[in-house]
Amino acid sequence: MTRADQQPLVTYELSEGIALIGLNRPEKRNAVSDRVIDALSAAIDRADREAKAGVLFGAGNHFCAGLDLAEHAERTPIEGIRNSRGWHAVFAKIEFGMIPWVSALHGAVVGGGLELAASTHIRVADKSAFFALPEGQRGIFVGGGGSVRIQRLMGTARMMDLMLTGRSLNAEEGERVNLVQYVVETGEARAKAVELAKKAASNAELSNYAVIHALPRIHDMAREDGLFTESFVASFTTTTDEAKERLRAFLEKRAAKVHNPNGGNA
Ligand code: 1HE
């Protein structure tokens, strides 16, 4: 039996409404082959149906070493496009699906691994994480949506620097350039990601959907179009029975107050 017969390339677990999806090819540093993309796609579909939020992580010492270079070495131009468009389709299901996604990053988060992480809504890195876009050294280009998503996160100048020089950023540098929102101690990324996913899962599902779908679209709109769209999304979400009940719960002091990080609310 081959290794692939024994272990799934992507693991799936549902715990307390949170889908935990693991890239599970640690002997190849979770490099993304066509079969990994197919398995990831199926897992995302399942999570979309049955979870309220999801966490994406990598097994072993690294989150993901990006594109499976062994597979890619043999592709024709049209096969390369099919491959890239396949990644786009799956990553779009993460970014614009039904639920919020949090990625737990450690070790290598490089190339397509960073593109995958960029399709999630919140990124948590532990201190072992490092980020790089070594496509130039491999003679290729980003193909998993990085030119859109990573460029949007870190800006053109910084992404050009990563791609032209092949340099790596550590976790703290990654936070400084907006690649991740959280940095935690080594080994703690997954627990933090689950904690954040649970927080998101406790929101109204419609609010989460609006956040995921409306914010990036409004970002790309002209100002007045954005404000117009915001009013409609706001009115639609605010007038649901669930919103009314949540608003009443606050007024009747049945709901938690906003946490005061300066030590209030005691
Ligand atoms: C791989 C891959 C891979 C490892 N495709 N097989 N990505 C890269 O250019 C990153 C290439 N990988 C690395 O730089 C290193 O492997 C790591 C820094 C991630 C990890 O180093 P290390 O010392 O822990 O592992 P290793 O010994 O280098 O790798 C272990 C095995 O995984 C080894 O195979 P083995 O048969 O010799 O055991 C490696 O060949 C294999 N491996 N990474 C295939 N990526 C949609 S476009 C996206 C474009 C990109 O993603 S470009 C970036 C590609």
Coordinates of C-alpha atoms and ligand atoms in Angstrom, one line a residue:
M1 CA 0.0 0.0 0.0
T2 CA 1.2 3.5 -0.7
R3 CA 1.1 6.2 1.9
A4 CA -1.9 7.9 0.2
D5 CA -3.9 4.7 0.7
Q6 CA -3.4 4.9 4.4
Q7 CA -3.8 8.5 5.3
P8 CA -6.1 11.2 3.9
L9 CA -4.3 14.1 2.3
V10 CA -6.7 16.5 4.1
T11 CA -8.2 15.7 7.5
Y12 CA -11.7 16.8 8.6
E13 CA -13.2 17.1 12.0
L14 CA -16.3 18.9 13.3
S15 CA -16.1 20.0 16.9
E16 CA -18.7 22.2 18.6
G17 CA -19.7 23.7 15.3
I18 CA -16.1 24.4 14.2
A19 CA -14.7 22.5 11.2
L20 CA -11.0 21.7 11.6
I21 CA -9.4 21.1 8.3
G22 CA -5.8 19.9 8.2
L23 CA -3.4 19.7 5.3
N24 CA -2.0 16.2 6.0
R25 CA 1.1 15.6 3.8
P26 CA 3.8 16.5 6.3
E27 CA 6.5 14.3 4.5
K28 CA 6.2 16.8 1.6
R29 CA 5.7 19.8 3.9
N30 CA 2.0 19.8 2.9
A31 CA 2.9 20.8 -0.7
V32 CA -0.3 21.2 -2.7
S33 CA -0.8 18.6 -5.4
D34 CA -3.9 18.3 -7.6
R35 CA -5.2 15.6 -5.3
V36 CA -4.7 17.9 -2.3
I37 CA -6.7 20.6 -4.0
D38 CA -9.6 18.1 -4.7
A39 CA -9.5 16.9 -1.1
L40 CA -9.5 20.5 0.2
S41 CA -12.4 21.4 -2.0
A42 CA -14.5 18.5 -0.7
A43 CA -13.6 19.4 2.9
I44 CA -14.5 23.1 2.4
D45 CA -17.9 22.1 0.8
R46 CA -18.6 19.9 3.8
A47 CA -17.7 22.6 6.3
D48 CA -19.9 25.1 4.4
R49 CA -22.8 22.7 5.0
E50 CA -22.3 21.8 8.6
A51 CA -20.1 24.3 10.4
K52 CA -20.5 27.8 11.7
A53 CA -16.8 28.6 11.3
G54 CA -13.6 26.8 10.2
V55 CA -10.0 26.5 11.1
L56 CA -7.3 25.5 8.6
F57 CA -4.0 24.2 9.7
G58 CA -1.0 22.1 8.5
A59 CA 0.2 18.8 10.0
G60 CA 3.8 18.4 10.9
N61 CA 6.4 21.2 11.2
H62 CA 5.1 23.5 8.5
F63 CA 1.8 25.0 7.4
C64 CA 2.4 24.6 3.7
A65 CA 5.3 24.6 1.2
G66 CA 3.1 25.8 -1.6
L67 CA 2.6 24.2 -5.0
D68 CA 3.8 20.6 -5.5
L69 CA 6.8 21.4 -7.7
A70 CA 7.2 17.8 -8.7
E71 CA 3.8 17.8 -10.3
H72 CA 4.1 21.2 -11.8
A73 CA 7.4 20.5 -13.5
E74 CA 5.7 18.4 -16.2
R75 CA 2.8 20.7 -17.1
T76 CA 2.0 22.3 -20.5
P77 CA 0.8 25.9 -20.6
I78 CA -2.9 25.0 -20.8
E79 CA -2.5 22.5 -18.0
G80 CA -0.9 25.3 -15.9
I81 CA -3.9 27.5 -16.5
R82 CA -6.3 24.6 -15.5
N83 CA -4.3 24.1 -12.3
S84 CA -4.3 27.8 -11.4
R85 CA -8.0 28.2 -12.1
G86 CA -8.7 25.1 -10.0
W87 CA -6.9 26.8 -7.1
H88 CA -8.8 30.0 -7.6
A89 CA -12.1 28.1 -7.5
V90 CA -11.3 26.3 -4.2
F91 CA -9.8 29.4 -2.5
A92 CA -12.9 31.5 -3.6
K93 CA -15.0 28.9 -1.8
I94 CA -13.0 29.7 1.4
E95 CA -13.0 33.5 0.9
F96 CA -16.6 33.8 -0.3
G97 CA -18.3 30.8 1.2
M98 CA -20.9 30.6 4.0
I99 CA -18.6 30.7 7.0
P100 CA -15.6 32.6 8.4
W101 CA -12.2 30.8 8.2
V102 CA -9.2 31.2 10.5
S103 CA -5.8 29.8 9.5
A104 CA -3.3 28.6 12.0
L105 CA 0.1 29.2 10.6
H106 CA 3.5 27.7 11.7
G107 CA 6.8 26.9 10.0
A108 CA 6.8 27.5 6.2
V109 CA 3.9 29.5 4.9
V110 CA 5.3 30.0 1.4
G111 CA 4.2 30.4 -2.2
G112 CA 0.8 28.8 -2.6
G113 CA 0.7 28.2 1.2
L114 CA 0.7 31.9 1.7
E115 CA -1.9 32.2 -1.1
L116 CA -4.1 29.7 0.7
A117 CA -3.7 31.5 4.0
A118 CA -4.6 34.8 2.3
S119 CA -8.0 33.3 1.3
T120 CA -8.9 32.9 5.0
H121 CA -10.4 35.8 6.9
I122 CA -8.2 35.7 10.0
R123 CA -4.6 34.5 10.1
V124 CA -2.8 33.5 13.3
A125 CA 0.9 32.8 13.2
D126 CA 3.0 31.2 15.8
K127 CA 6.6 32.3 16.3
S128 CA 8.0 29.5 14.1
A129 CA 6.1 30.8 11.1
F130 CA 7.9 32.3 8.1
F131 CA 6.5 33.8 4.9
A132 CA 8.1 33.9 1.5
L133 CA 7.2 34.0 -2.2
P134 CA 10.0 32.1 -3.9
E135 CA 8.2 31.8 -7.2
G136 CA 10.9 33.9 -9.0
Q137 CA 13.6 31.5 -7.9
R138 CA 11.5 28.6 -9.2
G139 CA 11.0 30.4 -12.5
I140 CA 7.2 30.7 -12.1
F141 CA 4.6 33.2 -10.8
V142 CA 1.9 33.2 -8.1
G143 CA -1.1 31.3 -9.4
G144 CA -3.3 30.7 -6.4
G145 CA -4.8 34.2 -6.2
G146 CA -1.8 35.8 -4.5
S147 CA -1.5 38.7 -7.0
V148 CA -5.0 39.7 -5.8
R149 CA -5.2 38.7 -2.2
I150 CA -1.6 39.0 -1.0
Q151 CA -1.0 42.2 -2.8
R152 CA -4.2 43.6 -1.2
L153 CA -3.0 42.5 2.3
M154 CA 0.6 43.8 2.1
G155 CA 0.6 46.3 -0.8
T156 CA 2.3 46.2 -4.1
A157 CA 5.8 47.5 -2.9
R158 CA 6.1 44.9 -0.2
M159 CA 4.9 42.0 -2.4
M160 CA 7.3 43.0 -5.2
D161 CA 10.1 43.0 -2.7
L162 CA 9.2 39.5 -1.5
M163 CA 8.9 38.2 -5.1
L164 CA 12.0 39.9 -6.5
T165 CA 14.4 39.2 -3.6
G166 CA 13.0 35.8 -2.4
R167 CA 13.4 37.1 1.2
S168 CA 11.6 35.5 4.1
L169 CA 9.7 37.3 6.8
N170 CA 9.3 36.0 10.3
A171 CA 6.0 36.0 12.2
E172 CA 6.5 39.5 13.7
E173 CA 7.5 40.9 10.4
G174 CA 4.5 39.2 8.9
E175 CA 2.2 41.0 11.4
R176 CA 3.9 44.3 10.7
V177 CA 3.2 44.1 7.0
N178 CA -0.4 42.9 7.6
L179 CA 0.0 39.3 6.5
V180 CA -1.4 38.1 9.8
Q181 CA -3.6 39.6 12.5
Y182 CA -2.2 37.6 15.4
V183 CA 1.2 36.3 16.6
V184 CA 1.3 33.7 19.4
E185 CA 3.9 31.5 21.1
T186 CA 5.2 28.5 19.1
G187 CA 2.7 25.7 19.2
E188 CA -0.3 27.8 20.1
A189 CA -1.6 28.9 16.7
R190 CA -4.2 26.2 16.4
A191 CA -5.7 26.7 19.9
K192 CA -5.8 30.5 19.3
A193 CA -7.4 29.9 15.9
V194 CA -10.1 27.7 17.4
E195 CA -10.8 30.3 20.1
L196 CA -11.2 33.0 17.4
A197 CA -13.4 30.7 15.2
K198 CA -15.6 30.0 18.2
K199 CA -16.0 33.8 18.8
A200 CA -17.0 34.3 15.2
A201 CA -19.3 31.3 15.3
S202 CA -21.2 32.9 18.2
N203 CA -22.2 35.9 15.9
A204 CA -25.4 35.9 13.9
E205 CA -24.7 33.9 10.8
L206 CA -26.2 36.6 8.6
S207 CA -23.8 39.2 10.1
N208 CA -20.9 36.9 9.4
Y209 CA -22.0 36.4 5.9
A210 CA -22.4 40.1 5.4
V211 CA -18.9 40.8 6.8
I212 CA -17.3 38.2 4.6
H213 CA -19.1 39.1 1.4
A214 CA -19.9 42.8 1.7
L215 CA -16.6 44.2 3.1
P216 CA -14.3 43.1 0.3
R217 CA -16.9 44.2 -2.3
I218 CA -17.4 47.6 -0.7
H219 CA -13.7 48.0 -0.6
D220 CA -13.6 47.8 -4.4
M221 CA -16.6 50.1 -5.0
A222 CA -16.7 53.9 -5.5
R223 CA -17.4 55.7 -2.2
E224 CA -21.0 56.5 -2.8
D225 CA -21.7 53.0 -4.1
G226 CA -20.1 51.6 -1.0
L227 CA -22.2 53.7 1.3
F228 CA -25.4 52.8 -0.6
T229 CA -24.6 49.1 -0.4
E230 CA -23.7 49.4 3.3
S231 CA -27.1 50.8 4.1
F232 CA -28.9 48.0 2.4
V233 CA -26.8 45.3 4.0
A234 CA -27.2 47.1 7.4
S235 CA -30.9 47.3 7.1
F236 CA -31.3 43.7 5.9
T237 CA -29.2 42.3 8.8
T238 CA -30.7 44.6 11.5
T239 CA -34.3 43.8 10.8
T240 CA -34.1 40.0 11.1
D241 CA -35.8 38.3 14.1
E242 CA -32.4 37.1 15.3
A243 CA -31.0 40.7 15.3
K244 CA -34.1 42.0 17.1
E245 CA -33.7 39.3 19.8
R246 CA -30.0 40.0 20.2
L247 CA -30.7 43.8 20.5
R248 CA -33.4 43.1 23.1
A249 CA -31.1 40.8 25.0
F250 CA -28.6 43.6 25.3
L251 CA -31.2 46.1 26.4
E252 CA -32.6 43.7 29.0
K253 CA -29.0 43.1 30.2
R254 CA -29.0 39.4 29.1
A255 CA -26.1 39.9 26.7
A256 CA -22.4 40.4 27.3
K257 CA -21.0 43.9 27.1
V258 CA -18.1 44.8 24.9
H259 CA -14.9 43.8 26.6
N260 CA -12.9 46.8 27.9
P261 CA -9.2 45.9 27.3
N262 CA -8.2 48.7 29.8
G263 CA -9.8 46.7 32.7
G264 CA -13.3 48.2 33.0
N265 CA -16.5 46.2 33.0
A266 CA -15.5 44.6 36.4
Ligands
1HE1 C1 8.3 19.6 -1.8 C2 7.9 20.9 -1.7 C3 7.2 21.5 -2.8 C4 9.1 20.4 0.0 N1 6.8 20.7 -3.8 N2 8.0 18.8 -2.9 N3 7.5 26.2 -2.9 C5 8.8 26.3 -2.6 O1 9.6 26.8 -3.4 C6 9.2 25.8 -1.3 C7 10.1 24.6 -1.4 N4 10.4 23.9 -0.1 C8 11.3 24.4 0.7 O2 11.9 25.4 0.6 C9 11.5 23.5 1.9 O3 11.0 22.2 1.7 C10 10.8 24.1 3.2 C11 11.5 25.3 3.7 C12 9.3 24.3 3.0 C13 10.9 23.0 4.3 O4 12.3 22.6 4.5 P1 12.6 21.2 5.2 O5 14.1 21.1 5.4 O6 11.8 21.1 6.5 O7 12.1 20.1 4.2 P2 12.8 19.5 2.9 O8 13.8 18.5 3.2 O9 13.2 20.6 2.0 O10 11.5 18.8 2.2 C14 11.0 17.5 2.6 C15 10.5 16.8 1.4 O11 9.4 17.6 0.9 C16 11.5 16.8 0.2 O12 11.2 15.6 -0.5 P3 12.0 14.3 -0.3 O13 11.4 13.3 -1.3 O14 13.5 14.6 -0.6 O15 11.8 13.8 1.1 C17 11.1 18.0 -0.6 O16 11.5 17.8 -2.0 C18 9.6 18.0 -0.5 N5 9.0 19.3 -0.7 N6 8.4 21.4 -0.6 C19 7.2 19.4 -3.9 N7 6.8 22.7 -2.8 C20 -0.5 28.0 -7.6 S1 1.0 28.8 -7.8 C21 1.9 28.6 -6.3 C22 3.4 28.8 -6.6 C23 4.2 28.3 -5.5 O17 3.7 27.8 -4.5 S2 5.9 28.5 -5.7 C24 6.6 28.0 -4.2 C25 6.9 26.5 -4.1

